[in-house]
Tab-separated table of C-alpha atoms in Angstrom:
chain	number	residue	atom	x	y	z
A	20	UNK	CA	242.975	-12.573	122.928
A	21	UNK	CA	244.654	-14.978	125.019
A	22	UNK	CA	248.438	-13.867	124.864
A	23	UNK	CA	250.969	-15.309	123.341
A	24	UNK	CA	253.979	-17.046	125.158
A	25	UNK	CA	257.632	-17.335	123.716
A	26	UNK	CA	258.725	-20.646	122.835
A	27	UNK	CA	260.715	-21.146	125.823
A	28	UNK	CA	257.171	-22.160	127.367
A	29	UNK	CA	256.396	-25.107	125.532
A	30	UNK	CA	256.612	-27.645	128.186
A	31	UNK	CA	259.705	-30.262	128.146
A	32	UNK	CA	259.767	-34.468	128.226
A	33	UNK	CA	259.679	-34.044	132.177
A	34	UNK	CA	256.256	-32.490	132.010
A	35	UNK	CA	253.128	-34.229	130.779
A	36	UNK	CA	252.735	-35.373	127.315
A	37	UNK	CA	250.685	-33.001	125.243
A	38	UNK	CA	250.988	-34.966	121.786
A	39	UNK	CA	249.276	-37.983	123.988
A	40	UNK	CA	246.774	-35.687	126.022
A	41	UNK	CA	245.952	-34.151	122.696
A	42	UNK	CA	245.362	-37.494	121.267
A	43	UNK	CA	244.145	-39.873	124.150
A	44	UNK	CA	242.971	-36.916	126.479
A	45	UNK	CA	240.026	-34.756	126.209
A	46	UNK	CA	237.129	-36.427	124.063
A	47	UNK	CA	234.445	-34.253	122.318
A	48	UNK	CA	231.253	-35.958	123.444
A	49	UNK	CA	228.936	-36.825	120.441
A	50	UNK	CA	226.477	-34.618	119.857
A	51	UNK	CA	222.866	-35.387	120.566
A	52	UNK	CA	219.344	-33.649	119.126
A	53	UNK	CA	219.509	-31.693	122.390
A	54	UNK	CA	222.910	-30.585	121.952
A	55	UNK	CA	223.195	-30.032	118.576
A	56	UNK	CA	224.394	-26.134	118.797
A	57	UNK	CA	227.087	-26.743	121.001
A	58	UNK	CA	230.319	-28.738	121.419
A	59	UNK	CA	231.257	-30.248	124.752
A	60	UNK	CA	234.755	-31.572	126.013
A	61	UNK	CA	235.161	-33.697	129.305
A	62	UNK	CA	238.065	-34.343	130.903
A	63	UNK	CA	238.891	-37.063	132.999
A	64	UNK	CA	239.717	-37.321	136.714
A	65	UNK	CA	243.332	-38.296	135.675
A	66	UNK	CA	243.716	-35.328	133.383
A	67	UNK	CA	242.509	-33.587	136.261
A	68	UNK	CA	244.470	-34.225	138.942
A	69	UNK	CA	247.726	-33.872	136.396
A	70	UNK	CA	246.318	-30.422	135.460
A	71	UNK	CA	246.788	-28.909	139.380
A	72	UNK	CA	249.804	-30.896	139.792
A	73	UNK	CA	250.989	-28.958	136.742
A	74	UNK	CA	249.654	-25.746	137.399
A	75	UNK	CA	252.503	-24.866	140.515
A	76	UNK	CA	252.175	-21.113	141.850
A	77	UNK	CA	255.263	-21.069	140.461
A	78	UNK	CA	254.517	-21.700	137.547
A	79	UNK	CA	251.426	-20.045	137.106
A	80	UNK	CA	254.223	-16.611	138.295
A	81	UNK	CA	256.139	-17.756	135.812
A	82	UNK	CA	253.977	-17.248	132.287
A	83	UNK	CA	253.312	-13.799	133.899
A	84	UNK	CA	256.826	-13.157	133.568
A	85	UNK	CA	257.343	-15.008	129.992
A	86	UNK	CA	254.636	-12.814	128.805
A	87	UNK	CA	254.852	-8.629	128.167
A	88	UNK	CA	252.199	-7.062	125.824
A	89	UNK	CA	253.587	-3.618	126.229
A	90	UNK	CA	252.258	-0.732	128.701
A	91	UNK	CA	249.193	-0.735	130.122
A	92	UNK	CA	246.413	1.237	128.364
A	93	UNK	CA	245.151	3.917	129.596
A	94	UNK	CA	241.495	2.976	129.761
A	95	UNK	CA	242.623	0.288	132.002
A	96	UNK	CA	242.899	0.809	135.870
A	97	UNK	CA	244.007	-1.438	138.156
A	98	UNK	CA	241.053	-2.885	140.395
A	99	UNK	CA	241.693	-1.435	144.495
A	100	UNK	CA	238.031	-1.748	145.817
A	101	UNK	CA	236.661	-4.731	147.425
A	102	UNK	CA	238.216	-8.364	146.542
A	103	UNK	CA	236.023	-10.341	143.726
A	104	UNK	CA	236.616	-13.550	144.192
A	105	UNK	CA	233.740	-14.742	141.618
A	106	UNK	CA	236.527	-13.284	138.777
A	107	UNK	CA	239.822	-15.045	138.735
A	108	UNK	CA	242.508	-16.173	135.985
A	109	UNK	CA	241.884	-19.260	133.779
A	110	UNK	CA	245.037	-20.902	132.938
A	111	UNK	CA	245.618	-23.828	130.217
A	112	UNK	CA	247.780	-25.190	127.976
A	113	UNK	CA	246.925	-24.326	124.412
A	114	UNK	CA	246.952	-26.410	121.332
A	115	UNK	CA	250.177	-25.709	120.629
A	116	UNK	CA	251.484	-26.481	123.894
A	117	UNK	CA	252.169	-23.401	124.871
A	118	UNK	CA	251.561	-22.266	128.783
A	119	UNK	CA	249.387	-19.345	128.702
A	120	UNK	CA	246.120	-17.717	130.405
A	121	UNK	CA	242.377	-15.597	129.868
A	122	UNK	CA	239.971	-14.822	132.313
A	123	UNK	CA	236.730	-16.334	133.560
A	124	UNK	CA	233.864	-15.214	136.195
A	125	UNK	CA	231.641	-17.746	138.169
A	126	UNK	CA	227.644	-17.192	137.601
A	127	UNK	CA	225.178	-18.833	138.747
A	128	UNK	CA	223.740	-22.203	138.097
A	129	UNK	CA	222.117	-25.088	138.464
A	130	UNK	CA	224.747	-27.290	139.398
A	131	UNK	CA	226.916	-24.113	141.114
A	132	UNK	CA	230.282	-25.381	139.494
A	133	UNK	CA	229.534	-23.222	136.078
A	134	UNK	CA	232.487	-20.301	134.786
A	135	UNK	CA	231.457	-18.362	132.017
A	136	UNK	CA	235.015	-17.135	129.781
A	137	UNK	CA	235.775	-16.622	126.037
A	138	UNK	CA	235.092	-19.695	123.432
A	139	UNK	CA	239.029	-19.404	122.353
A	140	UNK	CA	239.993	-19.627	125.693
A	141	UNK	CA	239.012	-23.315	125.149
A	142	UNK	CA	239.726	-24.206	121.985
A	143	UNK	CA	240.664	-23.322	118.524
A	144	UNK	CA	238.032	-21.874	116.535
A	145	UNK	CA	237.623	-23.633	112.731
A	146	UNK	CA	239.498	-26.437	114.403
A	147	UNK	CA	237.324	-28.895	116.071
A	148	UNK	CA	239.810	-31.132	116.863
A	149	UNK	CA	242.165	-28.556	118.775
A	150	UNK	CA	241.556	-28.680	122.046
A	151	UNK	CA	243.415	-27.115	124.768
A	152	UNK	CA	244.695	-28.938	128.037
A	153	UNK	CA	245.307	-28.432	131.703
A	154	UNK	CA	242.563	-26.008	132.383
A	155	UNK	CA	242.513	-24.588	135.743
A	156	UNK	CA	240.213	-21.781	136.789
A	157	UNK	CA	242.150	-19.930	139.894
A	158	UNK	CA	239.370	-17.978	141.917
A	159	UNK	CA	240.832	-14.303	143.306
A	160	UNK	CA	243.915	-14.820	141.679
A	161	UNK	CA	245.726	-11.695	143.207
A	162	UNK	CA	250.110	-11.152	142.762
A	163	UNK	CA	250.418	-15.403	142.690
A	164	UNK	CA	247.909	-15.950	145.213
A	165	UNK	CA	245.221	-17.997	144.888
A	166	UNK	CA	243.143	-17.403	148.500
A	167	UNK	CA	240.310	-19.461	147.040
A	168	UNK	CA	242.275	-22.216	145.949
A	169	UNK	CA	242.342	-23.950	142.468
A	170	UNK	CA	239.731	-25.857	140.379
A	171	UNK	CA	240.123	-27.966	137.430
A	172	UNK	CA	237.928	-27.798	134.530
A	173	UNK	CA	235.900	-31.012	134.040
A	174	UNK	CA	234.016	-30.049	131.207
A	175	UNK	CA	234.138	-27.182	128.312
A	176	UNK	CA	231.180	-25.970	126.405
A	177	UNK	CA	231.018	-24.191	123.166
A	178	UNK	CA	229.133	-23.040	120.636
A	179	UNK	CA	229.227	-25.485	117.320
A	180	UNK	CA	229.739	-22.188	115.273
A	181	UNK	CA	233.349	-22.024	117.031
A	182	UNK	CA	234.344	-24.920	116.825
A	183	UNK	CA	233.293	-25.169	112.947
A	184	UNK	CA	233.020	-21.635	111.726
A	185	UNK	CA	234.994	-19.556	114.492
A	186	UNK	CA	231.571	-17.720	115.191
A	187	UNK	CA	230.277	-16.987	118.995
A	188	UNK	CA	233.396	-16.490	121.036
A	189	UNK	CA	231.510	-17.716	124.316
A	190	UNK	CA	231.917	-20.734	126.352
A	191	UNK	CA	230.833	-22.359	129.652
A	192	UNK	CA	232.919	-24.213	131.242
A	193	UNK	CA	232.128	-26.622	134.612
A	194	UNK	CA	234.474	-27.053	137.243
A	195	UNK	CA	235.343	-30.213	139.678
A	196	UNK	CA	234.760	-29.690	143.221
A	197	UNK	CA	238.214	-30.199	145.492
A	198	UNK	CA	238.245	-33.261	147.671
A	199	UNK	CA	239.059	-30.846	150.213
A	200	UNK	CA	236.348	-27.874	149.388
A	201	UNK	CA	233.194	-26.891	148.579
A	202	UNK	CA	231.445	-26.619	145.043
A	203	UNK	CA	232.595	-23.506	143.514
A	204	UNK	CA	229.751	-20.882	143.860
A	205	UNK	CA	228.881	-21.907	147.492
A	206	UNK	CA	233.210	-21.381	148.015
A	207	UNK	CA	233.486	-17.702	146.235
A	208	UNK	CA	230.024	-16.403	145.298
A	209	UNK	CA	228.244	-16.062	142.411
A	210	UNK	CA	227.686	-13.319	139.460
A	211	UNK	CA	224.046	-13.409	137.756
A	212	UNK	CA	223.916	-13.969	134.507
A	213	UNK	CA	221.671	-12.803	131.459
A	214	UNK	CA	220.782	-13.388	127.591
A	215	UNK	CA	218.926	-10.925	125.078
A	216	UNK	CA	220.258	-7.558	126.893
A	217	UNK	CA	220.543	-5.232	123.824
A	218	UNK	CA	223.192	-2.666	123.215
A	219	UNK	CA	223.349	0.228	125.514
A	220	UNK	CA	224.314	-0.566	128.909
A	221	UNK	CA	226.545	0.838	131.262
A	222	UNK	CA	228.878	-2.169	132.069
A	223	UNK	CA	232.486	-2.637	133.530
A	224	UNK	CA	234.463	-5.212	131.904
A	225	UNK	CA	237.188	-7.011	134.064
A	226	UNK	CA	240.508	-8.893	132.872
A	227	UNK	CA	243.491	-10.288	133.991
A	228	UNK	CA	245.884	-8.833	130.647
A	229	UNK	CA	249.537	-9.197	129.998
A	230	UNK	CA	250.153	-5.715	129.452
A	231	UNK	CA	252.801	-3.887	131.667
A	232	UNK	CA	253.935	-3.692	134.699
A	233	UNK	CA	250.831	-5.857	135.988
A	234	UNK	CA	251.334	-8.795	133.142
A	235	UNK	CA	248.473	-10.815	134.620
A	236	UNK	CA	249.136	-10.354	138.222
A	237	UNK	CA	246.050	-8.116	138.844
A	238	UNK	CA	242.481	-7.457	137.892
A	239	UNK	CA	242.139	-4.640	135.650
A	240	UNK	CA	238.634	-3.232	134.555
A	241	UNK	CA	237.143	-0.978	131.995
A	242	UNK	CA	234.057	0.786	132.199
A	243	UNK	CA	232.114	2.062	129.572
A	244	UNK	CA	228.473	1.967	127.344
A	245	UNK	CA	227.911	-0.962	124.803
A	246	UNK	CA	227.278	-0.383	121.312
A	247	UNK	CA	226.059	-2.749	118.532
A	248	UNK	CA	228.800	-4.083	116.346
A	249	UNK	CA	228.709	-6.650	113.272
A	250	UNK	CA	228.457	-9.873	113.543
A	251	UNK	CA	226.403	-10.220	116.303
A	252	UNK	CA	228.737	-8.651	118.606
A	253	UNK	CA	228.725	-5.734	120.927
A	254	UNK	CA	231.830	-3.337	121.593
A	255	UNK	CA	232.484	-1.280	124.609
A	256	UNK	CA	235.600	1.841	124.952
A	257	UNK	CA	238.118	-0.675	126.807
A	258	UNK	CA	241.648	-1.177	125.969
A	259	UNK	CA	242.301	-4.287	127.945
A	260	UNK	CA	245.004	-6.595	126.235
A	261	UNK	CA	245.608	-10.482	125.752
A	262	UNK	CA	245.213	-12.406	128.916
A	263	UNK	CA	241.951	-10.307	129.708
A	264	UNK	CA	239.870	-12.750	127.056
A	265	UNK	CA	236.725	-14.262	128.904
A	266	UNK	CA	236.424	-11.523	131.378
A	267	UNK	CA	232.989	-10.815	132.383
A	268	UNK	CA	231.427	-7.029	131.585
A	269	UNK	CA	229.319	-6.726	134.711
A	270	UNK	CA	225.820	-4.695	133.934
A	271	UNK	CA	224.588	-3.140	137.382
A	272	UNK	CA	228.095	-3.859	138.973
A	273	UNK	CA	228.177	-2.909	142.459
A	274	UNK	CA	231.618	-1.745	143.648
A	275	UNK	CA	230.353	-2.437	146.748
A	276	UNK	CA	229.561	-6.083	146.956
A	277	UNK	CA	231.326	-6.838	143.749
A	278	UNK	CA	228.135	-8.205	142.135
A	279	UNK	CA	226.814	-7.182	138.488
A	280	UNK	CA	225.232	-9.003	135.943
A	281	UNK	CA	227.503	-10.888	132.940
A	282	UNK	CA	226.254	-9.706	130.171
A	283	UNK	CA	228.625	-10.609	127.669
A	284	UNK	CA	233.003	-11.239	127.699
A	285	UNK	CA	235.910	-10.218	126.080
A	286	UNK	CA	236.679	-11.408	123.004
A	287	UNK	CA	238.683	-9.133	120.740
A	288	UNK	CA	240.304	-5.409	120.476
A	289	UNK	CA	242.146	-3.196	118.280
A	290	UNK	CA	245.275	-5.236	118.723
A	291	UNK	CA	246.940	-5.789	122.853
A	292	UNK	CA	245.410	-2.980	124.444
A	293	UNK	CA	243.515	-1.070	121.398
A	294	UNK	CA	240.116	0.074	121.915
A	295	UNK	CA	236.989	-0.681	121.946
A	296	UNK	CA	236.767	-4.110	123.253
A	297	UNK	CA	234.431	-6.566	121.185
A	298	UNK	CA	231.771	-9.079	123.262
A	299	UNK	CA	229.367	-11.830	121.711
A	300	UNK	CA	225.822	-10.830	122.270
A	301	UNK	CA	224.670	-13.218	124.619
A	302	UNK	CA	221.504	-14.665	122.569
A	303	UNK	CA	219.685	-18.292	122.510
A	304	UNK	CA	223.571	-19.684	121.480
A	305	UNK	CA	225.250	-18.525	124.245
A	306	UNK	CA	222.016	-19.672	126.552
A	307	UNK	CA	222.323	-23.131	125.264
A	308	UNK	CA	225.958	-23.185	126.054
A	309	UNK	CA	224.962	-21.657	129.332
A	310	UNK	CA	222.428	-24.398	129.557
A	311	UNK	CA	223.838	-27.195	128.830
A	312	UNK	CA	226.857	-26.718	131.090
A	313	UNK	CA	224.358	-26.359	133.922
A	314	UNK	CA	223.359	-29.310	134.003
A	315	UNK	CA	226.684	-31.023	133.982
């Protein structure tokens, strides 16, 4: 649910290589006894530092503008209360090498660099070896500004089932600190995190989409009840479009502080901005993703 850029997007020869970071770049680290149900990619400090010095406010302005999913649903409302600078927009470079963007939230963990976001929002699904590139998670993200500054993914964590099967659209990922900041939870906060909730909470579930006229500019939100759905998912009434993938839906949110629980993310609608919005349960999977990016 990521959306899908034009063509014209694909970066050029004067931009970083993405047949050699595809080949040469991120490395899936061999799986241990430990590790077994998940799949991890690291990324070095060179891929790193190219993935801010690619990732211009300009041109994080401009795949808003390359990308229009149509209007706005009308579950969908724009979010005006106070900042939450815990959600912000997660912007890569997909397998294809095409620019484009989903949503992530910061929880809370052991190692307080951990973003929790959509499995697809890291790599293909059925595909192990399609990885995408140039992730940067941009805390706050508000009309091109990033007031929290930008942090590059170091590592991505997802469940085996993705990467083999396309099953459990959930990953962790863990971002470096800045030279010039602090570790990412201590800089913007924290949202809790928990596994085993069943169906029937009250959550709201919050996005960055490419629908129209925000096309990824703002935070959006939907609130609504879960319900059990097949395939160990859960669906809530939300008609958030592509772009809004990863974002977290927020049991006990507090419009006040900001603050909920994540529960589960977005995953998949009815098509860009058809409702209900479908989440993985968050069961002993998604906890040993969780887990193991934790303690990266």
């Amino acid at each position: 649910m990521s959306p899908s850029p034009s063509r014209d997007v694909r970066r050029t020869a004067s931009g970083l290589a993405v047949a050699l970071l595809a080949l040469a770049g991120p490395l899936a680290a061999p799986a241990s006894p430990a590790t077994a149900q998940v799949s991890t990619v690291t990324y070095t400090a060179a891929e790193r530092t190219a993935a801010l010095s690619y990732w211009t406010p300009a041109r994080m302005k401009q795949v808003s503008r390359d990308v229009d999913l149509g209007p706005t649903g009308p579950l969908s409302k724009p979010w005006t209360g106070k900042g939450i600078p815990s959600i912000g927009r997660l912007f890569f470079t997909d397998s294809d090498g095409l620019d484009t963007w989903c949503t992530a939230s910061a929880v809370t963990s052991g190692n307080h660099s951990v973003i929790m976001t959509a499995a697809h929002c890291a790599r293909l699904g059925s595909s192990p070896a399609n990885t995408h590139s140039d992730i940067v998670f941009a805390p706050g993200y508000a009309k091109g500004k990033t007031p929290y500054g930008r942090y590059a993914v170091k590592t991505t964590v997802t469940p085996r089932s993705w990467a083999e099967d396309t099953v459990n659209d959930v990953a962790a990922m863990v971002v470096a600190t800045p030279a010039y900041g602090k570790q990412l939870t201590d800089a913007v906060g924290a949202q809790k995190i928990a596994f085993g909730r069943p169906a029937g909470l009250k959550v709201t579930s919050f996005g960055y989409p490419a629908t129209s006229p925000q096309r990824g500019e703002q935070l959006l939100y939907c609130a609504g009840t879960t319900q059990s759905a097949p395939e160990g998912e859960q669906r809530v009434p939300c008609d958030l479009g592509g772009g809004a993938s990863g974002g977290p839906w927020l049991a006990g949110f507090d419009s006040a502080t900001g603050k909920g629980t994540v529960v589960s993310v977005n995953s998949h609608g009815e098509g860009h901005g058809g409702s209900p919005m479908y989440g993985p349960t968050f069961d002993k999977t998604a906890q040993a993703v969780y887990d193991t990016a934790q303690r990266g």
